[in-house]
């Protein structure tokens, strides 16, 4: 999820000149009672103020939807987006079966990737490690110092990736990562006398990669809108090493991990009740610890059956291609078919931060097309794909004002559109429907792992991170409600816990675990 920046498109307080109809209506609204209009700012979740200029006009002459018609619309969308407990349990059953299949053999839709992370950390891992985290929205570079006893310190910088960078030649993307890392090393580690030694690096690369060992990973496919050519099918660790060498960065890539695996391990480092790691961010995925004997597809490696290995599920791919189990609406199908990866990541496209705003926008566009809202207003700004960020849904749901002034601000300043209170109430309710469906589907994924692993009776913690989980109001509660609806009161035994910085700290812990195994002569396979 991205943050709202007051300097974004259309964020100026004055009405843009092209909205002549709106300017005209400004003068009409001047006759309304003073209490029903005004300008000001409302605080956003990002700490920035969102400016609003408020003109309420329930009874003016340009056509607007009435309370009654908005209620009719809402009923229709309620039936489209609501998931009953019964439907959820059906999804959980199919999900569990799919997870099992993925462990049996290679090439399954949900790939259930063995990560070569062997068991839990001891909590006593120590040392300083660099971690580079290439997520869906940002690139983060971290210096993590593990102090043992579950304690750590972290220094980090973050770079926002542009949409162009997500499509450029793969080598350029890795070169960019190497350059950012070099800048970080030069600014934070210049005073360290490394005595010629390379600094150990954990690389968190959060896309599905098939691994033969922990310092290797062949990209199966890009997800989250990335499409950089000449990376799919290649070992991304080797590609990144080449970029590091090209830019003379004095680091040694020790381990390549997924953000979910990092979250799982980092959370266990401080909380031994953790059994599952989940990311609800630009993408959506989970990892958990599996008994090696239960992973038939790696039997040929001859690892001890009773050992443990973390599995990166890549559950975002659940129901891809066949679309048998998930309740897709026509908006979901539209997003899927116009994406750079049609038919893939079917589960993720209903849940993750990359898509929720777009689902909302498509509903709005349909209502514009059938003349239900914004009649007579210039709607071209909101008709552009992906201009409505998921962060706006969070803001709408969190609007504390009776007149929904945050919603006013969003529509006026980002899209130049005026709204009535009835419309704003509808938009907020629609955001809630889309956000709630995402949380309840997420609960289905968690429930599938819980049920497969038999964690329900004893209960466990699910380490969760990502902007949807940490910033979307009520998201964790809705996941918990979903677990209750699936399992009944025992669902309360499963608790999600916010695990911050898993992809950075987890990467460092795993690099430390890997170095310990190397020192003990256990690398690469056990
Ligand atoms: C996508 C990626 C996956 C990652 C998730 C969360 O689903 O394929 O690897 O864990 O996003 O970032």
PDB file of N, CA and C in Angstrom, residues 227-278:
ATOM      1  N   UNK A 227       7.397  -6.978 -14.231  1.00  0.00           N
ATOM      2  CA  UNK A 227       7.460  -7.680 -15.517  1.00  0.00           C
ATOM      3  C   UNK A 227       8.840  -7.580 -16.142  1.00  0.00           C
ATOM      4  N   UNK A 228       9.874  -7.305 -15.318  1.00  0.00           N
ATOM      5  CA  UNK A 228      11.218  -7.102 -15.887  1.00  0.00           C
ATOM      6  C   UNK A 228      11.654  -8.285 -16.739  1.00  0.00           C
ATOM      7  N   UNK A 229      11.974  -8.018 -18.003  1.00  0.00           N
ATOM      8  CA  UNK A 229      12.371  -9.120 -18.891  1.00  0.00           C
ATOM      9  C   UNK A 229      13.687  -9.764 -18.459  1.00  0.00           C
ATOM     10  N   UNK A 230      13.845 -11.016 -18.866  1.00  0.00           N
ATOM     11  CA  UNK A 230      15.072 -11.785 -18.643  1.00  0.00           C
ATOM     12  C   UNK A 230      15.405 -12.035 -17.178  1.00  0.00           C
ATOM     13  N   UNK A 231      14.398 -12.260 -16.376  1.00  0.00           N
ATOM     14  CA  UNK A 231      14.626 -12.677 -14.988  1.00  0.00           C
ATOM     15  C   UNK A 231      13.884 -13.997 -14.734  1.00  0.00           C
ATOM     16  N   UNK A 232      12.652 -14.113 -15.235  1.00  0.00           N
ATOM     17  CA  UNK A 232      11.900 -15.357 -15.038  1.00  0.00           C
ATOM     18  C   UNK A 232      12.716 -16.520 -15.601  1.00  0.00           C
ATOM     19  N   UNK A 233      12.825 -17.580 -14.795  1.00  0.00           N
ATOM     20  CA  UNK A 233      13.582 -18.748 -15.242  1.00  0.00           C
ATOM     21  C   UNK A 233      15.059 -18.685 -14.870  1.00  0.00           C
ATOM     22  N   UNK A 234      15.525 -17.527 -14.377  1.00  0.00           N
ATOM     23  CA  UNK A 234      16.950 -17.393 -14.023  1.00  0.00           C
ATOM     24  C   UNK A 234      17.156 -17.378 -12.513  1.00  0.00           C
ATOM     25  N   UNK A 235      18.401 -17.680 -12.113  1.00  0.00           N
ATOM     26  CA  UNK A 235      18.772 -17.623 -10.694  1.00  0.00           C
ATOM     27  C   UNK A 235      18.992 -16.154 -10.309  1.00  0.00           C
ATOM     28  N   UNK A 236      18.082 -15.620  -9.507  1.00  0.00           N
ATOM     29  CA  UNK A 236      18.161 -14.194  -9.169  1.00  0.00           C
ATOM     30  C   UNK A 236      19.328 -13.898  -8.227  1.00  0.00           C
ATOM     31  N   UNK A 237      19.754 -14.902  -7.455  1.00  0.00           N
ATOM     32  CA  UNK A 237      20.920 -14.703  -6.572  1.00  0.00           C
ATOM     33  C   UNK A 237      22.157 -14.489  -7.441  1.00  0.00           C
ATOM     34  N   UNK A 238      22.283 -15.283  -8.490  1.00  0.00           N
ATOM     35  CA  UNK A 238      23.444 -15.142  -9.384  1.00  0.00           C
ATOM     36  C   UNK A 238      23.384 -13.792 -10.106  1.00  0.00           C
ATOM     37  N   UNK A 239      22.185 -13.390 -10.521  1.00  0.00           N
ATOM     38  CA  UNK A 239      22.053 -12.096 -11.213  1.00  0.00           C
ATOM     39  C   UNK A 239      22.449 -10.956 -10.287  1.00  0.00           C
ATOM     40  N   UNK A 240      22.017 -11.068  -9.031  1.00  0.00           N
ATOM     41  CA  UNK A 240      22.329  -9.994  -8.085  1.00  0.00           C
ATOM     42  C   UNK A 240      23.827  -9.983  -7.752  1.00  0.00           C
ATOM     43  N   UNK A 241      24.417 -11.174  -7.630  1.00  0.00           N
ATOM     44  CA  UNK A 241      25.870 -11.245  -7.374  1.00  0.00           C
ATOM     45  C   UNK A 241      26.649 -10.544  -8.496  1.00  0.00           C
ATOM     46  N   UNK A 242      26.182 -10.759  -9.729  1.00  0.00           N
ATOM     47  CA  UNK A 242      26.872 -10.128 -10.873  1.00  0.00           C
ATOM     48  C   UNK A 242      26.787  -8.604 -10.750  1.00  0.00           C
ATOM     49  N   UNK A 243      25.616  -8.091 -10.346  1.00  0.00           N
ATOM     50  CA  UNK A 243      25.471  -6.634 -10.178  1.00  0.00           C
ATOM     51  C   UNK A 243      26.348  -6.119  -9.041  1.00  0.00           C
ATOM     52  N   UNK A 244      26.434  -6.899  -7.962  1.00  0.00           N
ATOM     53  CA  UNK A 244      27.261  -6.483  -6.817  1.00  0.00           C
ATOM     54  C   UNK A 244      28.725  -6.398  -7.233  1.00  0.00           C
ATOM     55  N   UNK A 245      29.156  -7.381  -8.037  1.00  0.00           N
ATOM     56  CA  UNK A 245      30.548  -7.395  -8.482  1.00  0.00           C
ATOM     57  C   UNK A 245      30.790  -6.205  -9.424  1.00  0.00           C
ATOM     58  N   UNK A 246      29.827  -5.955 -10.324  1.00  0.00           N
ATOM     59  CA  UNK A 246      29.971  -4.853 -11.284  1.00  0.00           C
ATOM     60  C   UNK A 246      30.155  -3.517 -10.560  1.00  0.00           C
ATOM     61  N   UNK A 247      29.456  -3.362  -9.422  1.00  0.00           N
ATOM     62  CA  UNK A 247      29.505  -2.082  -8.713  1.00  0.00           C
ATOM     63  C   UNK A 247      30.432  -2.108  -7.499  1.00  0.00           C
ATOM     64  N   UNK A 248      31.251  -3.147  -7.428  1.00  0.00           N
ATOM     65  CA  UNK A 248      32.245  -3.261  -6.337  1.00  0.00           C
ATOM     66  C   UNK A 248      31.639  -3.079  -4.952  1.00  0.00           C
ATOM     67  N   UNK A 249      30.575  -3.762  -4.672  1.00  0.00           N
ATOM     68  CA  UNK A 249      29.963  -3.660  -3.339  1.00  0.00           C
ATOM     69  C   UNK A 249      30.574  -4.777  -2.472  1.00  0.00           C
ATOM     70  N   UNK A 250      31.191  -4.427  -1.351  1.00  0.00           N
ATOM     71  CA  UNK A 250      31.931  -5.422  -0.565  1.00  0.00           C
ATOM     72  C   UNK A 250      31.033  -6.283   0.324  1.00  0.00           C
ATOM     73  N   UNK A 251      30.092  -7.013  -0.295  1.00  0.00           N
ATOM     74  CA  UNK A 251      29.195  -7.857   0.496  1.00  0.00           C
ATOM     75  C   UNK A 251      29.178  -9.268  -0.086  1.00  0.00           C
ATOM     76  N   UNK A 252      28.778 -10.211   0.746  1.00  0.00           N
ATOM     77  CA  UNK A 252      28.653 -11.589   0.266  1.00  0.00           C
ATOM     78  C   UNK A 252      27.219 -12.056   0.467  1.00  0.00           C
ATOM     79  N   UNK A 253      26.555 -12.390  -0.618  1.00  0.00           N
ATOM     80  CA  UNK A 253      25.167 -12.845  -0.523  1.00  0.00           C
ATOM     81  C   UNK A 253      25.142 -14.252   0.113  1.00  0.00           C
ATOM     82  N   UNK A 254      24.630 -14.318   1.323  1.00  0.00           N
ATOM     83  CA  UNK A 254      24.649 -15.582   2.072  1.00  0.00           C
ATOM     84  C   UNK A 254      23.348 -16.355   1.880  1.00  0.00           C
ATOM     85  N   UNK A 255      22.238 -15.611   1.865  1.00  0.00           N
ATOM     86  CA  UNK A 255      20.943 -16.308   1.806  1.00  0.00           C
ATOM     87  C   UNK A 255      19.934 -15.503   1.006  1.00  0.00           C
ATOM     88  N   UNK A 256      19.067 -16.237   0.331  1.00  0.00           N
ATOM     89  CA  UNK A 256      17.984 -15.618  -0.445  1.00  0.00           C
ATOM     90  C   UNK A 256      16.680 -16.121   0.165  1.00  0.00           C
ATOM     91  N   UNK A 257      15.857 -15.199   0.630  1.00  0.00           N
ATOM     92  CA  UNK A 257      14.622 -15.635   1.293  1.00  0.00           C
ATOM     93  C   UNK A 257      13.419 -14.849   0.783  1.00  0.00           C
ATOM     94  N   UNK A 258      12.248 -15.340   1.141  1.00  0.00           N
ATOM     95  CA  UNK A 258      10.988 -14.666   0.861  1.00  0.00           C
ATOM     96  C   UNK A 258      10.592 -13.840   2.100  1.00  0.00           C
ATOM     97  N   UNK A 259       9.822 -12.763   1.903  1.00  0.00           N
ATOM     98  CA  UNK A 259       9.436 -11.939   3.061  1.00  0.00           C
ATOM     99  C   UNK A 259       8.613 -12.721   4.093  1.00  0.00           C
ATOM    100  N   UNK A 260       7.816 -13.691   3.629  1.00  0.00           N
ATOM    101  CA  UNK A 260       6.999 -14.454   4.584  1.00  0.00           C
ATOM    102  C   UNK A 260       7.895 -15.336   5.465  1.00  0.00           C
ATOM    103  N   UNK A 261       8.926 -15.926   4.864  1.00  0.00           N
ATOM    104  CA  UNK A 261       9.848 -16.760   5.635  1.00  0.00           C
ATOM    105  C   UNK A 261      10.584 -15.875   6.646  1.00  0.00           C
ATOM    106  N   UNK A 262      10.986 -14.688   6.196  1.00  0.00           N
ATOM    107  CA  UNK A 262      11.661 -13.748   7.089  1.00  0.00           C
ATOM    108  C   UNK A 262      10.762 -13.383   8.267  1.00  0.00           C
ATOM    109  N   UNK A 263       9.498 -13.137   7.967  1.00  0.00           N
ATOM    110  CA  UNK A 263       8.542 -12.745   9.017  1.00  0.00           C
ATOM    111  C   UNK A 263       8.344 -13.896  10.008  1.00  0.00           C
ATOM    112  N   UNK A 264       8.238 -15.106   9.468  1.00  0.00           N
ATOM    113  CA  UNK A 264       8.059 -16.292  10.314  1.00  0.00           C
ATOM    114  C   UNK A 264       9.244 -16.437  11.290  1.00  0.00           C
ATOM    115  N   UNK A 265      10.449 -16.344  10.736  1.00  0.00           N
ATOM    116  CA  UNK A 265      11.642 -16.578  11.545  1.00  0.00           C
ATOM    117  C   UNK A 265      11.895 -15.419  12.514  1.00  0.00           C
ATOM    118  N   UNK A 266      11.733 -14.187  12.032  1.00  0.00           N
ATOM    119  CA  UNK A 266      11.978 -13.031  12.899  1.00  0.00           C
ATOM    120  C   UNK A 266      11.000 -13.034  14.061  1.00  0.00           C
ATOM    121  N   UNK A 267       9.774 -13.439  13.801  1.00  0.00           N
ATOM    122  CA  UNK A 267       8.781 -13.432  14.866  1.00  0.00           C
ATOM    123  C   UNK A 267       9.073 -14.538  15.885  1.00  0.00           C
ATOM    124  N   UNK A 268       9.508 -15.692  15.381  1.00  0.00           N
ATOM    125  CA  UNK A 268       9.851 -16.787  16.299  1.00  0.00           C
ATOM    126  C   UNK A 268      11.024 -16.428  17.205  1.00  0.00           C
ATOM    127  N   UNK A 269      11.922 -15.605  16.656  1.00  0.00           N
ATOM    128  CA  UNK A 269      13.107 -15.156  17.407  1.00  0.00           C
ATOM    129  C   UNK A 269      12.677 -14.467  18.704  1.00  0.00           C
ATOM    130  N   UNK A 270      11.524 -13.763  18.644  1.00  0.00           N
ATOM    131  CA  UNK A 270      11.061 -13.053  19.842  1.00  0.00           C
ATOM    132  C   UNK A 270       9.807 -13.672  20.469  1.00  0.00           C
ATOM    133  N   UNK A 271       9.117 -14.537  19.732  1.00  0.00           N
ATOM    134  CA  UNK A 271       7.848 -15.080  20.234  1.00  0.00           C
ATOM    135  C   UNK A 271       7.704 -16.549  19.844  1.00  0.00           C
ATOM    136  N   UNK A 272       7.991 -17.453  20.765  1.00  0.00           N
ATOM    137  CA  UNK A 272       7.994 -18.881  20.418  1.00  0.00           C
ATOM    138  C   UNK A 272       6.625 -19.466  20.071  1.00  0.00           C
ATOM    139  N   UNK A 273       5.541 -18.725  20.270  1.00  0.00           N
ATOM    140  CA  UNK A 273       4.214 -19.242  19.879  1.00  0.00           C
ATOM    141  C   UNK A 273       3.968 -19.121  18.369  1.00  0.00           C
ATOM    142  N   UNK A 274       4.889 -18.445  17.669  1.00  0.00           N
ATOM    143  CA  UNK A 274       4.696 -18.224  16.224  1.00  0.00           C
ATOM    144  C   UNK A 274       4.799 -19.535  15.452  1.00  0.00           C
ATOM    145  N   UNK A 275       3.833 -19.785  14.586  1.00  0.00           N
ATOM    146  CA  UNK A 275       3.879 -20.974  13.730  1.00  0.00           C
ATOM    147  C   UNK A 275       3.748 -20.638  12.247  1.00  0.00           C
ATOM    148  N   UNK A 276       3.161 -19.462  11.960  1.00  0.00           N
ATOM    149  CA  UNK A 276       2.888 -19.091  10.569  1.00  0.00           C
ATOM    150  C   UNK A 276       3.319 -17.633  10.385  1.00  0.00           C
ATOM    151  N   UNK A 277       3.874 -17.320   9.223  1.00  0.00           N
ATOM    152  CA  UNK A 277       4.197 -15.923   8.899  1.00  0.00           C
ATOM    153  C   UNK A 277       3.379 -15.526   7.680  1.00  0.00           C
ATOM    154  N   UNK A 278       2.728 -14.368   7.747  1.00  0.00           N
ATOM    155  CA  UNK A 278       1.882 -13.947   6.622  1.00  0.00           C
ATOM    156  C   UNK A 278       2.185 -12.498   6.255  1.00  0.00           C
TER     157      UNK A 278
END
